CSV table of C-alpha atoms in Angstrom, one decimal:
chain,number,residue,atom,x,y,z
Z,230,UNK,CA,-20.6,-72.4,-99.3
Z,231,UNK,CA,-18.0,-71.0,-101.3
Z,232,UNK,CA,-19.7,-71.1,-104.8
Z,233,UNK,CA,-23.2,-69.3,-103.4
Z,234,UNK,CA,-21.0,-66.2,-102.4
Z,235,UNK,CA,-20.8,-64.5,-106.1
Z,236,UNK,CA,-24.5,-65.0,-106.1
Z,237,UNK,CA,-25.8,-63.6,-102.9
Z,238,UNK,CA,-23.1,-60.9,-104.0
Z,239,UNK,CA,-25.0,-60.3,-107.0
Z,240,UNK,CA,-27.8,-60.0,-105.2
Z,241,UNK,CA,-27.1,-57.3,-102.8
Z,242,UNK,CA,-25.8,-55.5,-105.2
Z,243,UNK,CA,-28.8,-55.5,-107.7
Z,244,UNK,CA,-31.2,-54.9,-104.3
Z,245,UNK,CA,-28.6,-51.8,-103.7
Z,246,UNK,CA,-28.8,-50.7,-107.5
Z,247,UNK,CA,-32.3,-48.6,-106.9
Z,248,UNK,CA,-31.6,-47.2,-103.2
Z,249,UNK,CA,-30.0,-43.8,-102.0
Z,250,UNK,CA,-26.6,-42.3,-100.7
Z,251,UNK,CA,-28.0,-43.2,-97.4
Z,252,UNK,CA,-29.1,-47.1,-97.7
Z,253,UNK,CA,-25.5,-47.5,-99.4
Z,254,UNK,CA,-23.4,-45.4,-96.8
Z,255,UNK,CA,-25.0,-47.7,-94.1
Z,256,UNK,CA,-23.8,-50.7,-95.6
Z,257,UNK,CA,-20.3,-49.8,-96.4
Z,258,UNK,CA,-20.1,-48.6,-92.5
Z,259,UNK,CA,-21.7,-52.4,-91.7
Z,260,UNK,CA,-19.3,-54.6,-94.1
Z,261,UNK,CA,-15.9,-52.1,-92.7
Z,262,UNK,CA,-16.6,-52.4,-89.2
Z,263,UNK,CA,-17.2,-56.2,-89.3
Z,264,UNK,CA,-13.7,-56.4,-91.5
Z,265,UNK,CA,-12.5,-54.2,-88.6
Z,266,UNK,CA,-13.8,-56.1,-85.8
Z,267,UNK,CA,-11.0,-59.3,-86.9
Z,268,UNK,CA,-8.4,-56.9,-85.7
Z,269,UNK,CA,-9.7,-54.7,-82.9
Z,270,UNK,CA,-13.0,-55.1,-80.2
Z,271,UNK,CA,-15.3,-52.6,-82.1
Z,272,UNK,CA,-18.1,-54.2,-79.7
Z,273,UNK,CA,-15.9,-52.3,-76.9
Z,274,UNK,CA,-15.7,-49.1,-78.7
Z,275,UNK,CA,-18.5,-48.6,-80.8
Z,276,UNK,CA,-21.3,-50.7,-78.6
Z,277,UNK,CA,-23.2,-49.9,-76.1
Z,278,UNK,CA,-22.0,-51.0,-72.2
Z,279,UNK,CA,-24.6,-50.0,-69.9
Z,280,UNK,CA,-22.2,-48.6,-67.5
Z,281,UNK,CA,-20.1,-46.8,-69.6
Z,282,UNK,CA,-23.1,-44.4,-70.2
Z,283,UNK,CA,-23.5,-43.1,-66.5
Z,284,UNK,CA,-21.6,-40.4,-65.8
Z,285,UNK,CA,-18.3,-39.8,-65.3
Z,286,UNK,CA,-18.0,-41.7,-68.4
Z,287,UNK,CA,-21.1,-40.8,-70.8
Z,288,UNK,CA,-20.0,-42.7,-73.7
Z,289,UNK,CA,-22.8,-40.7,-75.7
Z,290,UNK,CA,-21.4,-41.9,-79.2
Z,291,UNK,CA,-22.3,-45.4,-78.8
Z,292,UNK,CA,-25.8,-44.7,-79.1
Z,293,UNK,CA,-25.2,-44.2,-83.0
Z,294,UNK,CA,-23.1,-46.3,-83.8
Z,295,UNK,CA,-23.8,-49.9,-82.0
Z,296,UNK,CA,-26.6,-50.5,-85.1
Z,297,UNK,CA,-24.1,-50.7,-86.9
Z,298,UNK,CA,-21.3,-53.3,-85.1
Z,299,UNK,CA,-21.9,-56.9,-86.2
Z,300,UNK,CA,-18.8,-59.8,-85.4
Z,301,UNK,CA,-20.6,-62.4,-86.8
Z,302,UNK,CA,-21.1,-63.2,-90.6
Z,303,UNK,CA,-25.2,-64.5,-89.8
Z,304,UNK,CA,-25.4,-61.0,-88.3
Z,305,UNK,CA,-23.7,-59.4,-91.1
Z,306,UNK,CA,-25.8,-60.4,-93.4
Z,307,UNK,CA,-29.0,-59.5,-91.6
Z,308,UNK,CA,-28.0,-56.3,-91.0
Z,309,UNK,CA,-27.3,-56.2,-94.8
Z,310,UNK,CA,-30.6,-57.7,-95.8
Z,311,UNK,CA,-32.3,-55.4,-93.2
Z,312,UNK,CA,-30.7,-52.4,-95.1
Z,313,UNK,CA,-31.6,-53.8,-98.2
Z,314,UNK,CA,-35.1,-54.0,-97.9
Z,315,UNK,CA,-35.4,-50.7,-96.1
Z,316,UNK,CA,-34.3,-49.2,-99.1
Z,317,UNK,CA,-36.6,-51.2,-101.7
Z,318,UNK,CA,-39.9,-50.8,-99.2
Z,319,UNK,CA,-39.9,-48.3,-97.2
Z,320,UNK,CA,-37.5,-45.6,-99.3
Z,321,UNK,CA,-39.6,-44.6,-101.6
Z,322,UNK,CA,-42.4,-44.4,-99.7
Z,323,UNK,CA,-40.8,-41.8,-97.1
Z,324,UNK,CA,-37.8,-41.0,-98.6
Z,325,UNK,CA,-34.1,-41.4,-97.4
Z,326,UNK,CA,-34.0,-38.5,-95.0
Z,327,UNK,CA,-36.8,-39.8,-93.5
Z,328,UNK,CA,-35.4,-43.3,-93.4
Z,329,UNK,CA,-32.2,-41.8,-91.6
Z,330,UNK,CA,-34.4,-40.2,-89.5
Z,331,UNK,CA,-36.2,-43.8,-88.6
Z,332,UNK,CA,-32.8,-45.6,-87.8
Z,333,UNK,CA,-31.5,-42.9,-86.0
Z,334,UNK,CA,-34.5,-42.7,-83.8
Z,335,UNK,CA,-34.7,-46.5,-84.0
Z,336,UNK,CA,-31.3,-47.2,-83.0
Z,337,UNK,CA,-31.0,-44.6,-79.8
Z,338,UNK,CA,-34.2,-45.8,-78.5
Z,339,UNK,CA,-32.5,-49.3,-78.1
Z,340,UNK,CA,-29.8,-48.0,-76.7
Z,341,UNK,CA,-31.4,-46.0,-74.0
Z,342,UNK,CA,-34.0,-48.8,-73.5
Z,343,UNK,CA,-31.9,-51.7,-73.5
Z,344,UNK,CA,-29.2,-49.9,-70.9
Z,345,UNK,CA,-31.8,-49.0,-68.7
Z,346,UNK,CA,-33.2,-52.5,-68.2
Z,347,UNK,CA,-29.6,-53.9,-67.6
Z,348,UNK,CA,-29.1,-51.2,-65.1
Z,349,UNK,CA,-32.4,-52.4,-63.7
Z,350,UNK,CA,-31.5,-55.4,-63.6
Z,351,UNK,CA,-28.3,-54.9,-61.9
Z,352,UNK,CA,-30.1,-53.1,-59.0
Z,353,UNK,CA,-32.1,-55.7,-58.2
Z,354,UNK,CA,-28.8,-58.0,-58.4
Z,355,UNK,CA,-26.3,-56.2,-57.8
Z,356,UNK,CA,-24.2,-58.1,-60.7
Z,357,UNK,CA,-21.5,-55.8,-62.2
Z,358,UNK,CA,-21.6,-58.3,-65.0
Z,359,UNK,CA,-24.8,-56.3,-66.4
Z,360,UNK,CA,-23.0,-52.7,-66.2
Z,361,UNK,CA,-19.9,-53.3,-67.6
Z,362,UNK,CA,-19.8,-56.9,-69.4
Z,363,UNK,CA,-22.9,-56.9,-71.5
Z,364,UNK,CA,-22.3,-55.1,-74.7
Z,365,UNK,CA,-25.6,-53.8,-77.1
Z,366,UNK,CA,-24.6,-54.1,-81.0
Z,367,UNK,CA,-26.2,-55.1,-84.1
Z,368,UNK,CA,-28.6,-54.5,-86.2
Z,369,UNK,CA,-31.9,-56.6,-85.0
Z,370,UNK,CA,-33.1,-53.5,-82.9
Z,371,UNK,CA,-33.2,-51.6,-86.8
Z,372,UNK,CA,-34.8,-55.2,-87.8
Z,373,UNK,CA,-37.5,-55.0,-85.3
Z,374,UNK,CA,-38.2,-50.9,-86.6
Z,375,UNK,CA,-38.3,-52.1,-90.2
Z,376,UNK,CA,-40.7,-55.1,-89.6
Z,377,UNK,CA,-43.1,-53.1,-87.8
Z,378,UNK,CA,-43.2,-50.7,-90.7
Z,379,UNK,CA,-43.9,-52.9,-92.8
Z,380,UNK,CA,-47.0,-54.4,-90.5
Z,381,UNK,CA,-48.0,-51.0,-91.1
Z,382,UNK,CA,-47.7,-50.5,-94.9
Z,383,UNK,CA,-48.2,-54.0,-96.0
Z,384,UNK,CA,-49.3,-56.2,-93.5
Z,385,UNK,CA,-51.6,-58.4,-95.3
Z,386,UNK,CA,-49.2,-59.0,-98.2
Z,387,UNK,CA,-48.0,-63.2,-97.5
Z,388,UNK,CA,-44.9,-64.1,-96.4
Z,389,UNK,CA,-45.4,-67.7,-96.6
Z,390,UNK,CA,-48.2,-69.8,-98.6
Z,391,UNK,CA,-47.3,-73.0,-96.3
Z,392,UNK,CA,-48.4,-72.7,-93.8
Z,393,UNK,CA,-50.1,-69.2,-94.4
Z,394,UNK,CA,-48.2,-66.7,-92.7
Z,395,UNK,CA,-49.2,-62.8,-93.4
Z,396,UNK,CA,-46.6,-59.7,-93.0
Z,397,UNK,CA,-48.4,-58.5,-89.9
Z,398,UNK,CA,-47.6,-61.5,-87.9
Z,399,UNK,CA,-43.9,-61.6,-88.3
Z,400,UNK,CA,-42.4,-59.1,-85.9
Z,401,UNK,CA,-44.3,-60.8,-83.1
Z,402,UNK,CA,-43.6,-64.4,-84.6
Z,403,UNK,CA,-39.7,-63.3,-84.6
Z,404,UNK,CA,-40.1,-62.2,-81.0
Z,405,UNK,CA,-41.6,-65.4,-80.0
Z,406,UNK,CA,-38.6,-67.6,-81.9
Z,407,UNK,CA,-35.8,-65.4,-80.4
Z,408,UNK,CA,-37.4,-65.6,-76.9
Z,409,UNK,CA,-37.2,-69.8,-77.5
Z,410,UNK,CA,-33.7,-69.5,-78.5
Z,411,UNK,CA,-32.9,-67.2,-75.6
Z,412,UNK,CA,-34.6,-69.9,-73.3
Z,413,UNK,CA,-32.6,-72.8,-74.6
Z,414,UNK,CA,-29.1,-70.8,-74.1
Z,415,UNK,CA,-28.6,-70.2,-78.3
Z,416,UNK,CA,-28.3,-66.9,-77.9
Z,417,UNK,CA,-27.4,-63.6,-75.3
Z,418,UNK,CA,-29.5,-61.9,-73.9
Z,419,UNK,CA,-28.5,-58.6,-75.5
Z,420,UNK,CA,-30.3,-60.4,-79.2
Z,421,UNK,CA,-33.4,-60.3,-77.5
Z,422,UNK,CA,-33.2,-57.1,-75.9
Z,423,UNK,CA,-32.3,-55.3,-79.0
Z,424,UNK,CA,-35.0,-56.7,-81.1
Z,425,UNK,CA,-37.9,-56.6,-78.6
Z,426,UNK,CA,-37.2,-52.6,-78.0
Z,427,UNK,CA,-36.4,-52.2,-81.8
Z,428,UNK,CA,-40.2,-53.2,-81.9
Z,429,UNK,CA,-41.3,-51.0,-79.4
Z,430,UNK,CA,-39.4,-48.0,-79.7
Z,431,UNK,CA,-40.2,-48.1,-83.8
Z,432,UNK,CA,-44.1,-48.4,-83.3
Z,433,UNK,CA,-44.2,-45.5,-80.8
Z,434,UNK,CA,-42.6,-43.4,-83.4
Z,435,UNK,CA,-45.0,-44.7,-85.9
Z,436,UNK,CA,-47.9,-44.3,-83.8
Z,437,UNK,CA,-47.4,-41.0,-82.4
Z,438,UNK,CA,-44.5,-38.8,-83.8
Z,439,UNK,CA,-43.4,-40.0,-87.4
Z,440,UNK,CA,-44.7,-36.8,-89.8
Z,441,UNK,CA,-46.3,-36.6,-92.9
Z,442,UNK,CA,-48.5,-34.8,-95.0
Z,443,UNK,CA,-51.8,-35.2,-92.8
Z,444,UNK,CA,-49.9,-34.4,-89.5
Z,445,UNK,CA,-48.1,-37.1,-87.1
Z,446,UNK,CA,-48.4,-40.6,-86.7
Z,447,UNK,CA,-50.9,-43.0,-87.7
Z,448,UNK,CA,-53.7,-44.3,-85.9
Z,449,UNK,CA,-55.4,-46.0,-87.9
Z,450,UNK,CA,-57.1,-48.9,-86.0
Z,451,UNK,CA,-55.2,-51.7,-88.3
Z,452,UNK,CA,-51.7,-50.2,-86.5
Z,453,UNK,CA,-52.7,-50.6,-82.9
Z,454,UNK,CA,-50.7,-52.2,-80.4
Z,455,UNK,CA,-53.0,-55.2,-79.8
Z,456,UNK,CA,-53.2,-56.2,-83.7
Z,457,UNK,CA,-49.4,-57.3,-82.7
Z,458,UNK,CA,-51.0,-60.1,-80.8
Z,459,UNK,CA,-53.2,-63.0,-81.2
Z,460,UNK,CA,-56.9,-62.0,-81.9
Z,461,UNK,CA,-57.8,-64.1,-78.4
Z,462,UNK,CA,-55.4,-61.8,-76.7
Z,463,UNK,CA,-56.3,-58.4,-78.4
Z,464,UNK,CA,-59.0,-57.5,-75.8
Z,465,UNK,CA,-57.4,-57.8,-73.2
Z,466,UNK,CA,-53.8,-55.7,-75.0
Z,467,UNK,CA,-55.9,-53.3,-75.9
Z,468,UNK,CA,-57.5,-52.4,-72.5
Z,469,UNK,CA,-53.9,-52.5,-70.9
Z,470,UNK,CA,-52.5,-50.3,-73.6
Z,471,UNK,CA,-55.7,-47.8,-73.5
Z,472,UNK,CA,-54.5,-47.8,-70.0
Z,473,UNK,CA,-50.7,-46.8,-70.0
Z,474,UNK,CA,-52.1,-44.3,-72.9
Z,475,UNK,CA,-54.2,-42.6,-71.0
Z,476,UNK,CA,-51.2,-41.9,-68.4
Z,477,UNK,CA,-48.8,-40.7,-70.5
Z,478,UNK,CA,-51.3,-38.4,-72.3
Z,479,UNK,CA,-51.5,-37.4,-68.2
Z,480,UNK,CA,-47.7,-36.8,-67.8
Z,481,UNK,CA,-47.7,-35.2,-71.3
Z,482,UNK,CA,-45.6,-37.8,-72.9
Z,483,UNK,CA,-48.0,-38.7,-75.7
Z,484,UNK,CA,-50.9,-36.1,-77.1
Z,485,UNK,CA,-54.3,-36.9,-77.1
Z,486,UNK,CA,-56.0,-39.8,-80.3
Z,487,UNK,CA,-57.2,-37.2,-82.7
Z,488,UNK,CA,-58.0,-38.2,-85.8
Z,489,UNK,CA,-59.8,-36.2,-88.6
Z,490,UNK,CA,-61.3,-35.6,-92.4
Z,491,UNK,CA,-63.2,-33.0,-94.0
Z,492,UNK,CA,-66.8,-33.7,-94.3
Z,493,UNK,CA,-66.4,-31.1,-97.3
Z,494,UNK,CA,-69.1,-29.0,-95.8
Z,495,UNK,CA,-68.6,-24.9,-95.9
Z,496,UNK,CA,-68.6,-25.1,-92.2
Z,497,UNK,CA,-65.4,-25.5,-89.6
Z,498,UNK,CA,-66.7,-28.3,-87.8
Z,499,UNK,CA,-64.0,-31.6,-87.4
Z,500,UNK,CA,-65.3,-34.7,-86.9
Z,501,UNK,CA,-62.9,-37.5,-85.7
Z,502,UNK,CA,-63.4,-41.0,-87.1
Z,503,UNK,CA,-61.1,-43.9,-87.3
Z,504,UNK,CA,-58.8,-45.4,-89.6
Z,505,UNK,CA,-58.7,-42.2,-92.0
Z,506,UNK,CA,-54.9,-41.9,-92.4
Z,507,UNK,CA,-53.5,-42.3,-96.1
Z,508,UNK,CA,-52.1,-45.9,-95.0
Z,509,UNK,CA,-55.0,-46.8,-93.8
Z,510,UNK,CA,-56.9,-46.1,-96.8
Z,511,UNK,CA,-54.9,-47.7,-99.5
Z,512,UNK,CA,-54.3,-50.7,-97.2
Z,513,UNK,CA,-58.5,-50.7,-97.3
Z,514,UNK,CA,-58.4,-49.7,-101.6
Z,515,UNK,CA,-56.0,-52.9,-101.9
Z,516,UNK,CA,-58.6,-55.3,-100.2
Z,517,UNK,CA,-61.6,-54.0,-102.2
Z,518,UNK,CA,-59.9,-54.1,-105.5
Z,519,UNK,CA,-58.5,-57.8,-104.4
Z,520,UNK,CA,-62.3,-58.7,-103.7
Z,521,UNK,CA,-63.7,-57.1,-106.5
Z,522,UNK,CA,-61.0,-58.9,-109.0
Z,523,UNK,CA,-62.4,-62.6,-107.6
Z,524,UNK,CA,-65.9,-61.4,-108.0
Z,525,UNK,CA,-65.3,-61.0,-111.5
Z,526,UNK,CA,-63.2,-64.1,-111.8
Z,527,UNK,CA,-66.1,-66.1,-110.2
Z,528,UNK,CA,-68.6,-64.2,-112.8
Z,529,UNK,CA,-66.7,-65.0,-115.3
Z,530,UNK,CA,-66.6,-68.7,-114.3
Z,531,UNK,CA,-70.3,-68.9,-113.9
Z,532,UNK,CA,-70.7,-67.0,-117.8
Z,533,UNK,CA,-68.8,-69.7,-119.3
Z,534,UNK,CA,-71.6,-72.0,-119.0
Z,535,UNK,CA,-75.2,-71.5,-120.5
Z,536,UNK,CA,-77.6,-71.6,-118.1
Z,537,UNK,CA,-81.0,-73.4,-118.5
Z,538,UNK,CA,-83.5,-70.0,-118.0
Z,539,UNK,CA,-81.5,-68.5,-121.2
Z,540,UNK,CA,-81.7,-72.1,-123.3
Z,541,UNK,CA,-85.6,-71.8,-122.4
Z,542,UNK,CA,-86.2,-68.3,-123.2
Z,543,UNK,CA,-85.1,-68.6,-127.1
Z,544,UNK,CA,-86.6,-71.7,-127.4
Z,545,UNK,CA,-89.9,-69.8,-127.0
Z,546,UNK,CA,-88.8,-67.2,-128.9
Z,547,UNK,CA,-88.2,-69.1,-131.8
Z,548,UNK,CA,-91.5,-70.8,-131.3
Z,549,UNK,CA,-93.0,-67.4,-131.7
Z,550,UNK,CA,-91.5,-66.4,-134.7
Z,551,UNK,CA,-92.3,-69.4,-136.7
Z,552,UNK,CA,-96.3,-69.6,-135.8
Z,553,UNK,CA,-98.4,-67.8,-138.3
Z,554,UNK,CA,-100.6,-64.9,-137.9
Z,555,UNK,CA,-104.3,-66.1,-137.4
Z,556,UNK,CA,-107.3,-63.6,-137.0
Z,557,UNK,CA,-108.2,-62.3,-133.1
Z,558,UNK,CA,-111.8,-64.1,-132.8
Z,559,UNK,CA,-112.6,-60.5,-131.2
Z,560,UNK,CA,-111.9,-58.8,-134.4
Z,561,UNK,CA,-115.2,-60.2,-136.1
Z,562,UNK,CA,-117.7,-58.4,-134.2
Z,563,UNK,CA,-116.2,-54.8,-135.0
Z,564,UNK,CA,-118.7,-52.5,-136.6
Z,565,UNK,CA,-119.0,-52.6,-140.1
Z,566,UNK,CA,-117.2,-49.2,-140.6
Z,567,UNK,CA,-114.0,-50.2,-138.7
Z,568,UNK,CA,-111.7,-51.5,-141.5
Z,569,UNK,CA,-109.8,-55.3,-141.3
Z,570,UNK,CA,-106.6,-55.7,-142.6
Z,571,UNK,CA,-107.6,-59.5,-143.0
Z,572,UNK,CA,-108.2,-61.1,-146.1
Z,573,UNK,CA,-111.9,-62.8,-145.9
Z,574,UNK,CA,-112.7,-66.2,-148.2
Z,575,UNK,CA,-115.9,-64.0,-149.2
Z,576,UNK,CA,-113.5,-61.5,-151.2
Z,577,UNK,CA,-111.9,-63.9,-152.7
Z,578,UNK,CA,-112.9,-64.4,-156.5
Z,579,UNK,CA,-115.8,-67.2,-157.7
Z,580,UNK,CA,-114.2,-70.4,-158.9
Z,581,UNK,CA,-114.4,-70.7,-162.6
C-alpha cells in the first residue's frame, strides 16, 4: 500500500496542475479537515445533525461545510477524485465561479433534503436517534451533482468496454450498488441519502435554473429525468415526472418547458422545438461526425479491393481501342457529291 502512495500523489497533483484557485482551495479544506478529524469530532461540528437545524439551535453553517468532512481515507480520496475531475471536465466548460456556484447549490440541497427526510422519518418513529445521532458529511452528495453533469455533457462517451457500460448510466448504476450495500448493513444510511439527493438536487438545477448564454437550464430531451432509468421503465418515469412537473409549474416552483431558435425569418415569431440547447447540439455534432468517420472507414475498406464491374469495363475498353477502323456499309450509297474519307482499291494505282 505504502509504495502506490507517491504515485497516486503524483497523480493528484498532475490532475490539479490545470484547475483553478477554486478546485485547489476545496481540496486543501478536504485533506485539513480529515487531518483534523484524528484529533477533534469535525463530523459534530462541521456536519449536518438534523436536529441541530430546528430552531432554537439553527446550526445554519453546516450546510456549507459537511461536503467537505470526510473521516475515512476511501472517502477522502473520493472526495479528492470528485474534485479532481470537476476541475478537468466540467471547469472549463462553465468556469470556476460557476463550478462554486454548482457545489454550493449541490451541497445545501443535500443538506436541507437529507434533514428533512430524517426528520420525517422521526415523526413517523418517534426515534431521537434520527434528530440528533445521524450526522450528514462527505462528499458523495457533490459526487452524485458531478456525475449527473457529466450524463449531461458526455453521456455517451464509455466508461467501460467490458461489459459496455456508457457515462449516462453510471449515476443510476452507483445508486443501485450503494442501495445493495445499504441493504446488506456495509454502509449508513446517511451514504445513501447523500448521494441519492446529490443526484436529484444537481439535475433540478441543471434542468431548470443553471444559466448560460441561451437562458436557464437545459431541456434538451437527452437530459430528461426518465433517460436516468432503464429504457423499459422510461415510459412510465416520464409520465410520473410530466406529472409532478406540471404541479410545481402550478405552485410556481418551476416555470413553464420553453424551448426556442430563430427560424432566421424577418418576423418575431418563436417556435419551440426540442433538443435545441448548445449541449444538446454538440452531443448530436459528436454522433454524426462518429458515423460519418466509420462510413468512410468502411468505404475505404470496400475501395481496397477491385471490383469485378471496373475489371469488365476496361477490358472492353481496350478491346475497342485495338480493333481497326472498317468502312460503315451505310456510307457506300452516299451521293456521288458527298466526299469519303476512305481510301477505295479503285484509286489505288494499276499493278505494273
Amino acid at each position: 500500500m505504502r509504495r502506490y502512495l507517491p504515485v497516486a500523489r503524483q497523480h493528484f497533483l498532475a490532475a490539479l496542475a490545470g484547475t483553478s484557485v477554486v478546485v485547489k482551495s476545496l481540496s486543501v479544506a478536504v485533506v485539513l479537515l480529515y487531518l483534523l478529524s484524528f484529533g477533534l469530532d469535525t463530523t459534530y461540528g462541521l456536519g449536518v445533525t438534523p436536529g441541530y437545524l430546528l430552531p432554537p439551535n439553527f446550526w445554519v453553517w453546516t450546510l456549507l461545510t459537511h461536503g467537505l468532512v470526510e473521516e475515512r481515507a476511501w472517502g477522502l480520496a473520493a472526495s479528492l477524485a470528485t474534485l479532481g475531475a470537476a476541475g478537468r471536465l466540467l471547469e472549463p466548460l462553465w468556469g470556476a465561479l460557476e463550478l462554486l456556484v454548482f457545489f454550493a447549490v449541490v451541497n445545501i440541497s443535500v443538506g436541507l433534503l437529507a434533514a428533512l427526510a430524517y426528520f420525517l422519518t422521526y415523526v413517523a418513529s418517534f426515534h431521537l436517534h434520527y434528530l440528533f445521532a445521524v450526522r450528514i458529511h462527505g462528499g458523495l452528495g457533490f459526487l452524485g451533482g458531478v456525475l449527473v453533469a457529466l450524463k449531461q455533457t458526455m453521456g455517451d462517451s464509455t466508461v467501460l468496454k467490458v461489459p459496455q457500460v456508457r457515462m449516462k448510466a453510471v449515476p443510476m448504476l452507483l445508486l443501485l450498488l450503494l442501495a445493495l450495500l445499504r441493504l446488506a448493513a456495509l454502509v449508513e444510511s446517511n451514504v445513501l441519502a447523500s448521494y441519492g439527493f446529490g443526484l436529484l438536487s444537481s439535475w433540478v438545477y441543471l434542468r431548470f435554473y443553471q444559466r448560460h448564454s441561451r437562458g436557464r437550464g437545459d431541456m434538451s430531451d437527452h437530459f430528461a429525468f426518465a433517460t436516468f432509468f432503464p429504457e423499459i421503465l422510461q415510459p412510465v418515469v416520464g409520465l410520473v415526472a410530466s406529472l409532478v412537473h406540471s404541479m410545481l409549474v402550478k405552485v410556481r416552483l418551476c416555470r413553464k418547458t420553453v424551448k426556442r431558435y430563430d427560424v432566421g425569418a424577418p418576423s418575431s415569431i418563436t417556435i419551440s422545438l426540442p433538443g435545441t440547447d448548445p449541449q444538446d447540439a454538440e452531443r448530436r455534432r459528436q454522433l454524426a461526425l462518429k458515423a460519418l468517420n466509420e462510413r468512410l472507414k468502411r468505404v475505404e475498406d470496400q475501395s481496397a479491393w477491385p471490383s469485378m464491374e471496373d475489371d469488365e469495363e476496361e477490358a472492353a475498353g481496350a478491346t475497342k481501342a485495338d480493333t481497326p477502323l472498317l468502312p460503315d456499309p451505310a456510307a457506300a450509297g452516299k451521293s456521288p457529291g458527298q466526299e469519303s474519307n476512305l481510301i477505295s482499291f479503285q484509286d489505288a494505282p494499276a499493278q505494273l
